[in-house]
Short mmCIF file of C-alpha atoms in Angstrom, two decimals:
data_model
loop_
_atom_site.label_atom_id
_atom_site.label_comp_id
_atom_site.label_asym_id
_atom_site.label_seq_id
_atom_site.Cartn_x
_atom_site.Cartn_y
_atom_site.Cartn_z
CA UNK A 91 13.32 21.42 -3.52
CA UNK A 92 13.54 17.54 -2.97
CA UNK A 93 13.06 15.11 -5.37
CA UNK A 94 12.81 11.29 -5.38
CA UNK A 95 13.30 9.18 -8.63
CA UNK A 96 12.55 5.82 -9.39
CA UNK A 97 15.40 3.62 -9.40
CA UNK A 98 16.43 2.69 -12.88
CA UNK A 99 18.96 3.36 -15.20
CA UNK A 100 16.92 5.43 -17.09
CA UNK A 101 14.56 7.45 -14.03
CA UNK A 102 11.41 8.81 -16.11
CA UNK A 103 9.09 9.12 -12.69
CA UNK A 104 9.50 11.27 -9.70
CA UNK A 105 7.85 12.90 -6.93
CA UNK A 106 9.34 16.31 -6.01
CA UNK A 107 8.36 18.38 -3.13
CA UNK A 108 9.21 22.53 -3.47
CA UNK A 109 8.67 23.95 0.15
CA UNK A 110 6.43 27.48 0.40
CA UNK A 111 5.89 28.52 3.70
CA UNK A 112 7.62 26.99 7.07
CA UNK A 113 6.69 29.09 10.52
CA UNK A 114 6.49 27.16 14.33
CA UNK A 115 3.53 25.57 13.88
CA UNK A 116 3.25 24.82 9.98
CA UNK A 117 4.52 23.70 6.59
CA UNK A 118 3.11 24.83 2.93
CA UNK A 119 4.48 23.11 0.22
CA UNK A 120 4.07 21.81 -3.33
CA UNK A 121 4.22 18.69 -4.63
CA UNK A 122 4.49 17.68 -8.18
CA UNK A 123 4.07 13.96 -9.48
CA UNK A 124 6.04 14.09 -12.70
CA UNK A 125 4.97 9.71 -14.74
CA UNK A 126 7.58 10.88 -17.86
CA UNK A 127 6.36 11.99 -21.03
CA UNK A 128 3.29 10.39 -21.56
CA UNK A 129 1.36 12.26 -18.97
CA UNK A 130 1.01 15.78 -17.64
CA UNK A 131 2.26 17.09 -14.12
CA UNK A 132 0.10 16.77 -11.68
CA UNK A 133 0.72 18.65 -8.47
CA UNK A 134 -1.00 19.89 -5.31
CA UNK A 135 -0.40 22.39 -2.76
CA UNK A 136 -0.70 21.24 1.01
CA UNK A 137 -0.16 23.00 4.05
CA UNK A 138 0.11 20.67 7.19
CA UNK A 139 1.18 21.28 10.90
CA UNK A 140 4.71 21.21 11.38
CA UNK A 141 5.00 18.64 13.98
CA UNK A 142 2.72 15.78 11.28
CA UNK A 143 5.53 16.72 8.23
CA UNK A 144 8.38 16.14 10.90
CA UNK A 145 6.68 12.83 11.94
CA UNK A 146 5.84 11.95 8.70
CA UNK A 147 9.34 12.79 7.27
CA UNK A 148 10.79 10.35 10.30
CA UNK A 149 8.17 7.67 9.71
CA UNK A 150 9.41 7.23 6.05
CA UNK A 151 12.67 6.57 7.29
CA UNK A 152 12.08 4.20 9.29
CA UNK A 153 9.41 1.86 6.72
CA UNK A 154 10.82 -1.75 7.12
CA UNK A 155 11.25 -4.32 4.11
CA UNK A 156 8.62 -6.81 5.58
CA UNK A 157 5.48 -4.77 6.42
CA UNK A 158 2.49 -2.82 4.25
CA UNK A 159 2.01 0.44 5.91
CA UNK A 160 0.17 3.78 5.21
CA UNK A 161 1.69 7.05 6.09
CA UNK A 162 -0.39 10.33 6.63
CA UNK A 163 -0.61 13.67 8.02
CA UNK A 164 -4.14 14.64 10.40
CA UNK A 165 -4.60 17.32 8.17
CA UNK A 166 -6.25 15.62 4.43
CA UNK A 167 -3.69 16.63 0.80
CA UNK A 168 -0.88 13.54 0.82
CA UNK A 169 -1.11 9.65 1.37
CA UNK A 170 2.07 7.42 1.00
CA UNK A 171 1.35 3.81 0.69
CA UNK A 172 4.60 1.45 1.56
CA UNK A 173 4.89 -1.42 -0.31
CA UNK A 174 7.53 -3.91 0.25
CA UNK A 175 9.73 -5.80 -2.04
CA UNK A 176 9.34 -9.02 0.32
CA UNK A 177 7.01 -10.12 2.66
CA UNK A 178 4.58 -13.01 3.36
CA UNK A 179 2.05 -11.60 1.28
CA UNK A 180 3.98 -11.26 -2.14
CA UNK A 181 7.35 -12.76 -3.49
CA UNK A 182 8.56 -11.17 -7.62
CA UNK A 183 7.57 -13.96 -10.14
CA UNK A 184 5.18 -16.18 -7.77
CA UNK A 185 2.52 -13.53 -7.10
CA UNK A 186 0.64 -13.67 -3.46
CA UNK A 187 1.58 -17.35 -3.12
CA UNK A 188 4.08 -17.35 0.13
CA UNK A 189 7.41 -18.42 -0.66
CA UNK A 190 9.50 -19.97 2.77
CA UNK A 191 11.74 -17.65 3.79
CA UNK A 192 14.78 -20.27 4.03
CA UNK A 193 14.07 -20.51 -0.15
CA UNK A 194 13.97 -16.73 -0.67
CA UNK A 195 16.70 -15.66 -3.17
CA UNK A 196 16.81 -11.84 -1.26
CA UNK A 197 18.30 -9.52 -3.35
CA UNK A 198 19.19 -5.68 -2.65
CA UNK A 199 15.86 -4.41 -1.47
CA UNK A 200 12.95 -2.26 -2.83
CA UNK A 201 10.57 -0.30 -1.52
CA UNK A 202 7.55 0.63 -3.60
CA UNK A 203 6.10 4.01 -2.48
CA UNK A 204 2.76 4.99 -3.66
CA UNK A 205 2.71 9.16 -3.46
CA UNK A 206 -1.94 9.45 -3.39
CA UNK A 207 -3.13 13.50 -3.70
CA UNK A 208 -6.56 13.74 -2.11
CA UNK A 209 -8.58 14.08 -4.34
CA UNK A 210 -11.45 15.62 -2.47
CA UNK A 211 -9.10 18.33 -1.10
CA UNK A 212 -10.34 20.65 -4.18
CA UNK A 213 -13.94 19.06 -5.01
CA UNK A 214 -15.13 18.58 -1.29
CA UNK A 215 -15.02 19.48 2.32
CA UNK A 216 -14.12 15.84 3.31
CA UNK A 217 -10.81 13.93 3.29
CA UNK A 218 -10.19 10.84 1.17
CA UNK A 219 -7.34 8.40 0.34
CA UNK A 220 -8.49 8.24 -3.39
CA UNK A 221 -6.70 10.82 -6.20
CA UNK A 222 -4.14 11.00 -8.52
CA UNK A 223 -1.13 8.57 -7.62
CA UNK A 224 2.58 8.09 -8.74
CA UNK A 225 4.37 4.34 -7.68
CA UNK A 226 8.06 4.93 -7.55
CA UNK A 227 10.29 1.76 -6.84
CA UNK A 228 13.27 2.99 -4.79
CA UNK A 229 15.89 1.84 -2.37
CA UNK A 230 16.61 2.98 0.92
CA UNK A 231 19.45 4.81 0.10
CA UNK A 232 17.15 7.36 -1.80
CA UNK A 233 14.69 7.94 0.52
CA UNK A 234 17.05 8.68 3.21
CA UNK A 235 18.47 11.70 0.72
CA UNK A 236 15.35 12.76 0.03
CA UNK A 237 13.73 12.93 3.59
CA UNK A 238 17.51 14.34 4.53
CA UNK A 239 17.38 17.13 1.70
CA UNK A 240 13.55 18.21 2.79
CA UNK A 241 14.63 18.33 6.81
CA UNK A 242 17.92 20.72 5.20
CA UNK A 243 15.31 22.50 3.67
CA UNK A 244 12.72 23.33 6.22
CA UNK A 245 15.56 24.22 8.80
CA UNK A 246 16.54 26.58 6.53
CA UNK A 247 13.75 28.43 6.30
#
């Protein structure tokens, strides 16, 4: 069981990830997307191939502080969206005017993760990038743990 919380003093939102199955070829595993106590628990169940949880596992580790990106597996269930702290797209308090990066005030850096369940997984035959979604800010630090604790995990099995 892995489990990434947003970073705050106070962490009400987190993703965890409970692996089922592992064999050569493929993964099973649960994920829950716990928002606090205003909303219910929403999790999934997703089996990938091994080799597309490994790659997305080392992708996540290596998201950089200046680029929007989209992870995936082939196989339709889980969609991370990477949002950076900085960029020339988006600066805190200014919105999507661009900010020179010689006046940047850079600070320790987040990363805003956006954890999407496909939604048509259940309802349909098709994939899409639209469902149920959890944004957890988080630093670096964290998501190295996390992917760390799920690669323990799975080699362990």
């Amino acid at each position: 069981m892995a489990k990434l919380k947003e970073y705050s003093y106070q962490p009400n939102c987190e993703v965890e990830i409970n692996l089922k199955l592992v064999n050569d070829q493929s993964v099973k595993f649960q994920i829950h997307l716990r928002y606090g106590k205003s909303f219910p628990v929403i999790h999934s169940e997703i089996a990938c191939l091994k080799r597309d949880f490994l790659k997305l596992l080392d992708d996540l580790k290596h998201i950089d502080s200046n680029h929007l990106s989209m992870l995936e597996f082939h196989d339709p269930g889980l969609y991370i969206y990477h949002v950076p702290q900085y960029g020339p797209y988006y600066y805190p308090g200014f919105g999507f005017l661009h900010i020179p990066e010689e006046e940047r005030e850079e600070r320790d850096s987040f990363f805003r993760l956006i954890f999407v369940l496909d939604a048509s997984l259940v309802n349909d035959n098709s994939a899409s990038e639209c469902g149920p979604a959890l944004c957890l800010r988080v630093k670096m630090e964290q998501i190295n743990e996390f992917v760390e604790s799920l690669k323990l995990e799975l080699n362990s099995f």
